[in-house]
Short mmCIF file of N, CA and C in Angstrom, two decimals:
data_model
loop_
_atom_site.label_atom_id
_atom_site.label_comp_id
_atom_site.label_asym_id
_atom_site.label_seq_id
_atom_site.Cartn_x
_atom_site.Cartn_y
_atom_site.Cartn_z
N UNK A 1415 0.83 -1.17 0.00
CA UNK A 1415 0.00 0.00 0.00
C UNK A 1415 0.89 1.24 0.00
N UNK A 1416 0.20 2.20 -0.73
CA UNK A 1416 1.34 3.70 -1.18
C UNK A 1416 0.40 4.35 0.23
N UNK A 1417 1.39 5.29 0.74
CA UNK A 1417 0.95 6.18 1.70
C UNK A 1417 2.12 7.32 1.48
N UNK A 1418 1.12 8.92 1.08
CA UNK A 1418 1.31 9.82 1.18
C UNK A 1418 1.46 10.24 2.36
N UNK A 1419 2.84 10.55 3.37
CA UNK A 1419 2.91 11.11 4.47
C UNK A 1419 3.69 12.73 4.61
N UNK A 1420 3.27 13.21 5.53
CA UNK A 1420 3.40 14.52 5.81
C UNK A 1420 5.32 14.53 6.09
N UNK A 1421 5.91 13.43 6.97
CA UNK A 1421 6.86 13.88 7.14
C UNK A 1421 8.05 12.51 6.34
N UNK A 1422 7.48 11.79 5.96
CA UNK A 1422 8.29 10.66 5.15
C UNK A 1422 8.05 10.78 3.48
N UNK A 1423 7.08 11.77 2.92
CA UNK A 1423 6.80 11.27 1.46
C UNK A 1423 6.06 10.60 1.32
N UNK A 1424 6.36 9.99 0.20
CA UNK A 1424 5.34 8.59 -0.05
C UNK A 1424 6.41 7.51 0.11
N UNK A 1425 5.47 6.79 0.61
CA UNK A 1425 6.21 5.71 1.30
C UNK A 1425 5.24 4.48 1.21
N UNK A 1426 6.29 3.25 0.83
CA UNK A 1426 4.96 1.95 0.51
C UNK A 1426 5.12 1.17 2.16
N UNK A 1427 3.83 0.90 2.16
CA UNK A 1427 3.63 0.15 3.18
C UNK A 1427 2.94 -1.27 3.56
N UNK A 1428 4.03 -2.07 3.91
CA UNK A 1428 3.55 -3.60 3.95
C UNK A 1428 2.44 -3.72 4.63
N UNK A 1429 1.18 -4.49 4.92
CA UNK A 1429 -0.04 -4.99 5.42
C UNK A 1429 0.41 -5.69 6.61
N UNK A 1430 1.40 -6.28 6.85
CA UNK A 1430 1.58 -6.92 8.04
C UNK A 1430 2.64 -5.87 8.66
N UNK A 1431 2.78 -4.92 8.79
CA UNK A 1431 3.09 -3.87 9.56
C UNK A 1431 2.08 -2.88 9.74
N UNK A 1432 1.07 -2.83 9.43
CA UNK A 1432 -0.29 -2.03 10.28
C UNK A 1432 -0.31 -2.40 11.57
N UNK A 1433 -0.33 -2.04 12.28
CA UNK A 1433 -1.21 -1.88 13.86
C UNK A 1433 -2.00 -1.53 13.52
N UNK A 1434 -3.14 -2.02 14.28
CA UNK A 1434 -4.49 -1.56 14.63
C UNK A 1434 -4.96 -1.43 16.09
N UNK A 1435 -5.59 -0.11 16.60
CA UNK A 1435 -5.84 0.35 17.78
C UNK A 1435 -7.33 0.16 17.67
N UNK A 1436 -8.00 -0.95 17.83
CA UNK A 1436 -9.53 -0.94 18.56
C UNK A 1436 -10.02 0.11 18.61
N UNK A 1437 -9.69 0.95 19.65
CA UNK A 1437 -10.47 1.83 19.99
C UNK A 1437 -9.68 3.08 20.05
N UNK A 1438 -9.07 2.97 19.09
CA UNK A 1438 -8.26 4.57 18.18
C UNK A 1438 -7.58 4.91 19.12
N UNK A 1439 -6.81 6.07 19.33
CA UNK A 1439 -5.79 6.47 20.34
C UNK A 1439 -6.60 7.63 21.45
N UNK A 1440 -5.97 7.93 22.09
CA UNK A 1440 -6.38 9.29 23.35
C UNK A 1440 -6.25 10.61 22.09
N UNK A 1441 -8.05 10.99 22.17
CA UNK A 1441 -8.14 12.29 21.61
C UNK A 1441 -8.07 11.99 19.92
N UNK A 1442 -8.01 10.59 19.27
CA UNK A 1442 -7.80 10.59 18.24
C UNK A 1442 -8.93 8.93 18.13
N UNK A 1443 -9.99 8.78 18.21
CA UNK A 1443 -10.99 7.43 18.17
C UNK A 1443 -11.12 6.34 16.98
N UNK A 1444 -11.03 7.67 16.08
CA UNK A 1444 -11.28 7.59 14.70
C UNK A 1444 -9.71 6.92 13.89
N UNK A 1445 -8.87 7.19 14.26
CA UNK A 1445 -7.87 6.81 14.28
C UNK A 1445 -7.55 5.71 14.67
N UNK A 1446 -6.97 4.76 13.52
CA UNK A 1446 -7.76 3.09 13.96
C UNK A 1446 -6.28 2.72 13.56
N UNK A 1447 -5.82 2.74 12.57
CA UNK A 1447 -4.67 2.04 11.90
C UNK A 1447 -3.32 2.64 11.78
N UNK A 1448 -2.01 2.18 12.26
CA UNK A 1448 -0.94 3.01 12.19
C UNK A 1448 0.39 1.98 11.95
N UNK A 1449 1.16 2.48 11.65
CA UNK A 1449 2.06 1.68 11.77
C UNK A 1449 3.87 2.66 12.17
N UNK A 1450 4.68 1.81 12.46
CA UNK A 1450 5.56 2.25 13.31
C UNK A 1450 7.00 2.88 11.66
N UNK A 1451 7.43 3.69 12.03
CA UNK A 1451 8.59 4.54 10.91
C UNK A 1451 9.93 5.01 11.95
N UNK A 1452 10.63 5.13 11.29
CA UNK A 1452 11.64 5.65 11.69
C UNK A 1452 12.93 5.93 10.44
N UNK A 1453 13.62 7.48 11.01
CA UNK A 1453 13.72 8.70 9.93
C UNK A 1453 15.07 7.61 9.99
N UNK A 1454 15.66 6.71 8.61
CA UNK A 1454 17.11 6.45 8.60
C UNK A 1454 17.83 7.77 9.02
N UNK A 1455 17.79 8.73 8.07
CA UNK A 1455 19.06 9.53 8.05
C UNK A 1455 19.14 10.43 9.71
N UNK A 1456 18.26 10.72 10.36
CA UNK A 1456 18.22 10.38 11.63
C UNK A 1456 19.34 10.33 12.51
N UNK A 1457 19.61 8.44 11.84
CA UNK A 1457 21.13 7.69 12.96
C UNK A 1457 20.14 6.52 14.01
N UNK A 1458 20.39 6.56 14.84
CA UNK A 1458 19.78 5.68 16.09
C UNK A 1458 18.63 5.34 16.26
N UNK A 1459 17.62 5.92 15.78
CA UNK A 1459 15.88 4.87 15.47
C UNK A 1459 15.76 5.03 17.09
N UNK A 1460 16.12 5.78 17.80
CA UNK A 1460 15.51 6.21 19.47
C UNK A 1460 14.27 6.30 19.45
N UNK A 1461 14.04 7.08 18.55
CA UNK A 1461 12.64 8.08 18.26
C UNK A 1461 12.33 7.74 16.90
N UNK A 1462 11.09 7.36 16.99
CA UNK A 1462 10.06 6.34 15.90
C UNK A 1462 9.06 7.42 15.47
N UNK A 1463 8.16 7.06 14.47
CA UNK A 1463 7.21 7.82 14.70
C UNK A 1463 6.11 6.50 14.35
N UNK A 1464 4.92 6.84 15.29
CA UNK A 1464 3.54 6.39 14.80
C UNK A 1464 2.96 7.33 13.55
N UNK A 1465 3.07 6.55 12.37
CA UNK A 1465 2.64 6.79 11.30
C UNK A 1465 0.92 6.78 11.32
N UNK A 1466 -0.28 7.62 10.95
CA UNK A 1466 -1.34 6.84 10.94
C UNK A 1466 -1.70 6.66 9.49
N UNK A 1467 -2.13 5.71 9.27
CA UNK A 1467 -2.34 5.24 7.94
C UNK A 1467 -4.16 5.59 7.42
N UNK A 1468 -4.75 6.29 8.71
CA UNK A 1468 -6.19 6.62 8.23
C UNK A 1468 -5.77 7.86 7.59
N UNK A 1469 -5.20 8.89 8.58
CA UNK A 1469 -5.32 9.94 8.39
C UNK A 1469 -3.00 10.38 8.28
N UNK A 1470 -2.88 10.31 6.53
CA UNK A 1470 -1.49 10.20 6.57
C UNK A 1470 -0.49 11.43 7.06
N UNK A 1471 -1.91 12.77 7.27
CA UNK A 1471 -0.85 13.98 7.58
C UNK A 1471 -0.56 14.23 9.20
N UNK A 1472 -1.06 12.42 10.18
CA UNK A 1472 -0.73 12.84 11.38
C UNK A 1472 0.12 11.19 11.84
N UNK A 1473 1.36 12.20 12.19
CA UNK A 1473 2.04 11.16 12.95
C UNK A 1473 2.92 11.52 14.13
N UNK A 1474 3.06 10.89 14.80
CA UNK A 1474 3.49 11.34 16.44
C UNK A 1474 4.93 10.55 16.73
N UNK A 1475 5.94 11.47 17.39
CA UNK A 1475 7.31 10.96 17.81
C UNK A 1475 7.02 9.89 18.89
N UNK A 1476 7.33 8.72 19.34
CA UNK A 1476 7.30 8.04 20.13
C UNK A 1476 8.81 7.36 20.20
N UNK A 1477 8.58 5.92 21.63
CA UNK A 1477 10.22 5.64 21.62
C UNK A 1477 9.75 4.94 22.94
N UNK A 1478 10.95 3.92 23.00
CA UNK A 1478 10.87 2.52 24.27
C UNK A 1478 11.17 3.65 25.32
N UNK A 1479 9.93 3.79 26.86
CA UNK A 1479 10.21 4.17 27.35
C UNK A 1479 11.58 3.81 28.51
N UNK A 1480 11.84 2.40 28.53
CA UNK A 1480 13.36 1.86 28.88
C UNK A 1480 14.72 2.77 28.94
N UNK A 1481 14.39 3.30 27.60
CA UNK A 1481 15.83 4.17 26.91
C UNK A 1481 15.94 5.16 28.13
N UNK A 1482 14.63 5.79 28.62
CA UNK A 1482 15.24 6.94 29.76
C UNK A 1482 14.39 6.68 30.85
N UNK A 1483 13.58 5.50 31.15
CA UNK A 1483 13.08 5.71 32.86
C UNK A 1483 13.40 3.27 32.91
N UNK A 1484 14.90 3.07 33.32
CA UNK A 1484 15.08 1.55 32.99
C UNK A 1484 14.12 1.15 33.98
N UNK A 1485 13.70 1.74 34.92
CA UNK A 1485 12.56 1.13 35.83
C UNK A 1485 11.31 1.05 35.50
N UNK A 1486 10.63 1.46 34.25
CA UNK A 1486 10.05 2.09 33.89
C UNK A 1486 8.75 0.38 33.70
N UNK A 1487 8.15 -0.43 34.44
CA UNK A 1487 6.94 -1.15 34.68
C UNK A 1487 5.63 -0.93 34.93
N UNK A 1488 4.69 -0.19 34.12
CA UNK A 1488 3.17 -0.20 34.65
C UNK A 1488 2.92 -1.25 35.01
N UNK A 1489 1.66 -0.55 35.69
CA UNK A 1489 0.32 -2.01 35.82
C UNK A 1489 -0.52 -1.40 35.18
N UNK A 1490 -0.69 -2.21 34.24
CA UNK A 1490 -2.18 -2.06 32.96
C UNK A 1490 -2.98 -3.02 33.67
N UNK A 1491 -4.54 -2.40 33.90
CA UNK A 1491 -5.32 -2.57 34.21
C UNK A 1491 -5.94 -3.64 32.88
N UNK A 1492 -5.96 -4.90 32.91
CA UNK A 1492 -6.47 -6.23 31.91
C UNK A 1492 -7.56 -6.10 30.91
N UNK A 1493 -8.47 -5.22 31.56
CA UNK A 1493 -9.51 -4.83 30.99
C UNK A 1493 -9.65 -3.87 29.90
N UNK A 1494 -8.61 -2.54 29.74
CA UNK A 1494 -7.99 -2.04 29.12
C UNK A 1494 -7.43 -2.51 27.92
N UNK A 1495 -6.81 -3.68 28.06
CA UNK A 1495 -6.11 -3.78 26.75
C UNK A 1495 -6.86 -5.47 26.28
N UNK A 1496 -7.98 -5.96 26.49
CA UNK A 1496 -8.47 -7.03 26.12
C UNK A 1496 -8.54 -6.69 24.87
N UNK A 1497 -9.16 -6.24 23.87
CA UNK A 1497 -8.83 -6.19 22.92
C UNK A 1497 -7.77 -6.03 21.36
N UNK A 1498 -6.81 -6.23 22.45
CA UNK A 1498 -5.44 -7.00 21.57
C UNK A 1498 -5.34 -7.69 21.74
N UNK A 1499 -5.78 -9.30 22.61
CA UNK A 1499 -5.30 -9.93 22.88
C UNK A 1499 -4.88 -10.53 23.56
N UNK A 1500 -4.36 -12.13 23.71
CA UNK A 1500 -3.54 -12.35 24.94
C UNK A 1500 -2.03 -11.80 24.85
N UNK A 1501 -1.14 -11.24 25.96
CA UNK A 1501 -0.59 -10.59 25.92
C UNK A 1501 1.04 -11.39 26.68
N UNK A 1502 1.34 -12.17 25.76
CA UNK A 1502 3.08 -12.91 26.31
C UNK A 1502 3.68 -11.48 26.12
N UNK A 1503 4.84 -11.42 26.93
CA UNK A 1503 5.89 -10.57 27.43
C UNK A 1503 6.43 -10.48 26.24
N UNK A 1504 7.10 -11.61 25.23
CA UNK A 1504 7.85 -11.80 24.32
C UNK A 1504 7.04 -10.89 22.89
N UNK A 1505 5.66 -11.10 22.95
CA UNK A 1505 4.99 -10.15 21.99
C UNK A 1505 4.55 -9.04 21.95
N UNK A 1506 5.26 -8.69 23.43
CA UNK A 1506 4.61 -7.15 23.91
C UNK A 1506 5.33 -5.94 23.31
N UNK A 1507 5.18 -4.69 22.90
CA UNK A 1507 5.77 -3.71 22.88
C UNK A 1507 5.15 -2.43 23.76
N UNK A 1508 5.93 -1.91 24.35
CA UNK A 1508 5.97 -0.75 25.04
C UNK A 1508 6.20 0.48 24.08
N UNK A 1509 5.44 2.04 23.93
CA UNK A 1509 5.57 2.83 23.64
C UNK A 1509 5.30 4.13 24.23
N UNK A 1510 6.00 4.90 24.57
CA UNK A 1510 5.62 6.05 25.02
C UNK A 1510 5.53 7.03 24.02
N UNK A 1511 4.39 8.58 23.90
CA UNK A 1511 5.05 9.36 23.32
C UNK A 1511 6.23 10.83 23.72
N UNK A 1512 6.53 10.90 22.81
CA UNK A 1512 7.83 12.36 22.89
C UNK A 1512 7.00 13.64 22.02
N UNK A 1513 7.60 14.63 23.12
CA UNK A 1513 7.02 16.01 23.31
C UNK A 1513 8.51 16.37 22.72
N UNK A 1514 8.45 17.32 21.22
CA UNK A 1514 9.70 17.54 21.15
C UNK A 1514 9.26 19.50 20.66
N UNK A 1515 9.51 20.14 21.69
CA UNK A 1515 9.74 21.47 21.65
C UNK A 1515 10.44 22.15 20.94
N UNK A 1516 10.36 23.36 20.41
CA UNK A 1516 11.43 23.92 19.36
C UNK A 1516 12.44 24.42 20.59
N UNK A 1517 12.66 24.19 21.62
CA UNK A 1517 13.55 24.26 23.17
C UNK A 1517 14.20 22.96 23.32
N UNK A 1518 14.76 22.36 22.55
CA UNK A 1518 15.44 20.86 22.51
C UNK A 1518 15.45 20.02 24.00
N UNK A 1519 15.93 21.46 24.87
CA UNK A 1519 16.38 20.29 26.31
C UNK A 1519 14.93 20.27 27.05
N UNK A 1520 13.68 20.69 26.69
CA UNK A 1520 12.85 20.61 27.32
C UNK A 1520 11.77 19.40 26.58
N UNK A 1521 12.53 18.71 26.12
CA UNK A 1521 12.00 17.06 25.36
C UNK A 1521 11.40 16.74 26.43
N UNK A 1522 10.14 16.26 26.82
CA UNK A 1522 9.55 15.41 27.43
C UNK A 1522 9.04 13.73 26.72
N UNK A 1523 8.71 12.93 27.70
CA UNK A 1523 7.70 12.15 27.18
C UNK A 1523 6.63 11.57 28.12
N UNK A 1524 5.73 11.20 27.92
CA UNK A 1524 4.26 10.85 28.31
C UNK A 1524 4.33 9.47 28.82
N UNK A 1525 4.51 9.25 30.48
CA UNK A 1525 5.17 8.13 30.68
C UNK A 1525 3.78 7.62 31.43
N UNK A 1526 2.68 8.69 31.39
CA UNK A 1526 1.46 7.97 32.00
C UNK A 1526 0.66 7.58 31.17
N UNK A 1527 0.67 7.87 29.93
CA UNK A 1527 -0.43 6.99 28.66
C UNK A 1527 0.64 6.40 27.53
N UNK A 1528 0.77 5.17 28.08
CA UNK A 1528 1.80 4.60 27.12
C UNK A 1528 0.61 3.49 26.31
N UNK A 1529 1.53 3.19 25.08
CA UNK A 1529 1.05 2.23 23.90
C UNK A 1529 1.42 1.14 24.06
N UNK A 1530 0.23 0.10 24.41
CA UNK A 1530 0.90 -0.79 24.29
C UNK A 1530 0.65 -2.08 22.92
N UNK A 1531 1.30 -2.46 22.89
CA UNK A 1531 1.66 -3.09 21.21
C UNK A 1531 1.49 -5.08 21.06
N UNK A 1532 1.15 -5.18 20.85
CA UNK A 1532 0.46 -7.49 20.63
C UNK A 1532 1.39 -7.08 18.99
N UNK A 1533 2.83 -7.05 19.19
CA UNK A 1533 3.48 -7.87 17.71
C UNK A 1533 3.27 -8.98 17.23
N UNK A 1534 2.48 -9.62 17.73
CA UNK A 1534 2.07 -11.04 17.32
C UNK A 1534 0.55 -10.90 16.46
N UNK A 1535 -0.12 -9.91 17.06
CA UNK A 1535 -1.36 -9.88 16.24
C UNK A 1535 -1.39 -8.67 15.77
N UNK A 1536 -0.29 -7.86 15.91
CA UNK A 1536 -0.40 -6.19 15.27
C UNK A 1536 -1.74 -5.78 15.66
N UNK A 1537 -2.31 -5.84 17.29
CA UNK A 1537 -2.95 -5.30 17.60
C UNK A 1537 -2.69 -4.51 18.95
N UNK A 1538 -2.77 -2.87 18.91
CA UNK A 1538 -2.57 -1.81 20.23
C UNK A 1538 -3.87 -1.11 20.72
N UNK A 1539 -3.23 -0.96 22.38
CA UNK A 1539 -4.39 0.21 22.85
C UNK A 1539 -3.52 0.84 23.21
N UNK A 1540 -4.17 2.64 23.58
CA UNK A 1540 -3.38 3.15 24.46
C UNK A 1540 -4.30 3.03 26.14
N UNK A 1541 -3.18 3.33 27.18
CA UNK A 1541 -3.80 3.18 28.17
C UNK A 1541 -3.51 4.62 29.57
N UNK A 1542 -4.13 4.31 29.96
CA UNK A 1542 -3.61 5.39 31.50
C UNK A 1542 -3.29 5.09 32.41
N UNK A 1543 -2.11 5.43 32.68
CA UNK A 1543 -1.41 4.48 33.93
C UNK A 1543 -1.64 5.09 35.32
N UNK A 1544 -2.86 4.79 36.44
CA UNK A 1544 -2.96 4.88 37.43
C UNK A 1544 -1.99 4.67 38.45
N UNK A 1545 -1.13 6.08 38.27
CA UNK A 1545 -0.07 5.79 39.36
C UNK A 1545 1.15 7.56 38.79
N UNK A 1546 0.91 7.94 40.26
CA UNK A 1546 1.70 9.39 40.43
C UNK A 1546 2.73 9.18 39.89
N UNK A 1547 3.81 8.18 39.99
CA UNK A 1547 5.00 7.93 40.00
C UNK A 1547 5.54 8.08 38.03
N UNK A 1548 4.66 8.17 37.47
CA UNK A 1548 4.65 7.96 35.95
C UNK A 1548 4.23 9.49 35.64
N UNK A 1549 4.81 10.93 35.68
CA UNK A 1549 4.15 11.95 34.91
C UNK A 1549 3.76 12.06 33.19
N UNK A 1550 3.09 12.88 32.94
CA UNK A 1550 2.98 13.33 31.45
C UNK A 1550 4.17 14.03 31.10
N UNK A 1551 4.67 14.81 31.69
CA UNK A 1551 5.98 15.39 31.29
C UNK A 1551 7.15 15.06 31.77
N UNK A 1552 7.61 13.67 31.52
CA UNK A 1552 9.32 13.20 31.72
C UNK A 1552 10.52 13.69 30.83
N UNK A 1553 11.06 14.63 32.01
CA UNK A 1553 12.21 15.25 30.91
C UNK A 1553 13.22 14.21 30.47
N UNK A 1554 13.60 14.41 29.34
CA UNK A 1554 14.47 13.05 28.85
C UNK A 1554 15.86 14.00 28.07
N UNK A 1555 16.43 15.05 28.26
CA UNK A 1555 16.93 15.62 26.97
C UNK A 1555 18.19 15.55 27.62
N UNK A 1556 18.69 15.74 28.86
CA UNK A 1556 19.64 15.56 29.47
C UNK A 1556 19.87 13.67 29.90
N UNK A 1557 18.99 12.75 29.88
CA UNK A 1557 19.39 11.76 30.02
C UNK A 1557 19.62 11.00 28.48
N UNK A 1558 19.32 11.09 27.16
CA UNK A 1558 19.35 11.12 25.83
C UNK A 1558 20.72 11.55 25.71
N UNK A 1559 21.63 12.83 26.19
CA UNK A 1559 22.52 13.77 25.87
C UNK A 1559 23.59 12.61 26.80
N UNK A 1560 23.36 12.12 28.30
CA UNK A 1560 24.15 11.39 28.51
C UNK A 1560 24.39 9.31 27.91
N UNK A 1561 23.10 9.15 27.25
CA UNK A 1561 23.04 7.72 26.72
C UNK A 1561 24.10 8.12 25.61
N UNK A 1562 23.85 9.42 24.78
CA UNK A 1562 24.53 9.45 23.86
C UNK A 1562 26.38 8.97 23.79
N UNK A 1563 26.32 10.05 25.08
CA UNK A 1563 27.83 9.87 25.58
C UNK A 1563 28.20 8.63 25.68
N UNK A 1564 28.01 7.84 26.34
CA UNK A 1564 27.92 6.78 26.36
C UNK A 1564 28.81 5.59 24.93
N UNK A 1565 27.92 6.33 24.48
CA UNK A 1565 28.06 5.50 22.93
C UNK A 1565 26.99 4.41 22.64
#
């Protein structure tokens, strides 16, 4: 499938790389089908984007929230994500999204409504993670700046 996107071009897209979100994303319902991109020239594929394949001129920065909170375990409420599926560890994906400001070091990401992902059936919800300890705004630009170092 050809998909005209806002920040990739046109770009073909395989059928068994759709995700599908049941019940569309937070603030977006209608929004059913997406699939996961990331910019080569870029470098490191940190930061992905959710492509949506309903609507091709909207897609959102996301990224393993691991990379900057390694403690980083909800409890998803079961009921929530029944509609992907049964859910093995091995088929799970974790996604958070990234807040990227024209203020670089004030990068956040959204560590209380994360995505979660059934690679086995390419089926996601998003969810809300009941629990203080997880904000909407996790600064990440100084811990990114030291992974980098790193190597």
């Amino acid at each position: 499938m050809k998909l005209a996107t806002r920040i990739f071009g046109e770009v073909e897209i395989d059928d068994s790389k759709i995700i599908c979100f049941p019940n569309g994303i937070i603030g977006f319902p209608d929004l059913q089908k997406f699939t996961l991109m990331h910019d080569e020239e870029q470098g490191s594929g940190t930061i992905k984007w959710l492509q949506s394949i309903d609507e091709p001129n909207f897609a959102m920065p996301v990224m393993d929230p691991l990379v900057v909170c390694p403690d980083y375990k909800p409890l998803v409420d079961k009921t929530e994500v029944e509609a992907i599926g049964e859910l093995a560890e091995d088929d799970m994906l974790v996604l958070v999204t990234v807040t990227v400001p024209h203020d670089l070091t004030k990068m956040t990401v959204n560590l209380k409504g994360p995505f979660i992902i059934n690679t086995k059936e390419m089926k996601a919800s998003q969810t809300i993670i009941d629990n203080d300890e997880y904000p909407v705004k996790f600064p990440i630009y100084d811990i990114l700046q030291k992974n980098k170092e790193k190597g």
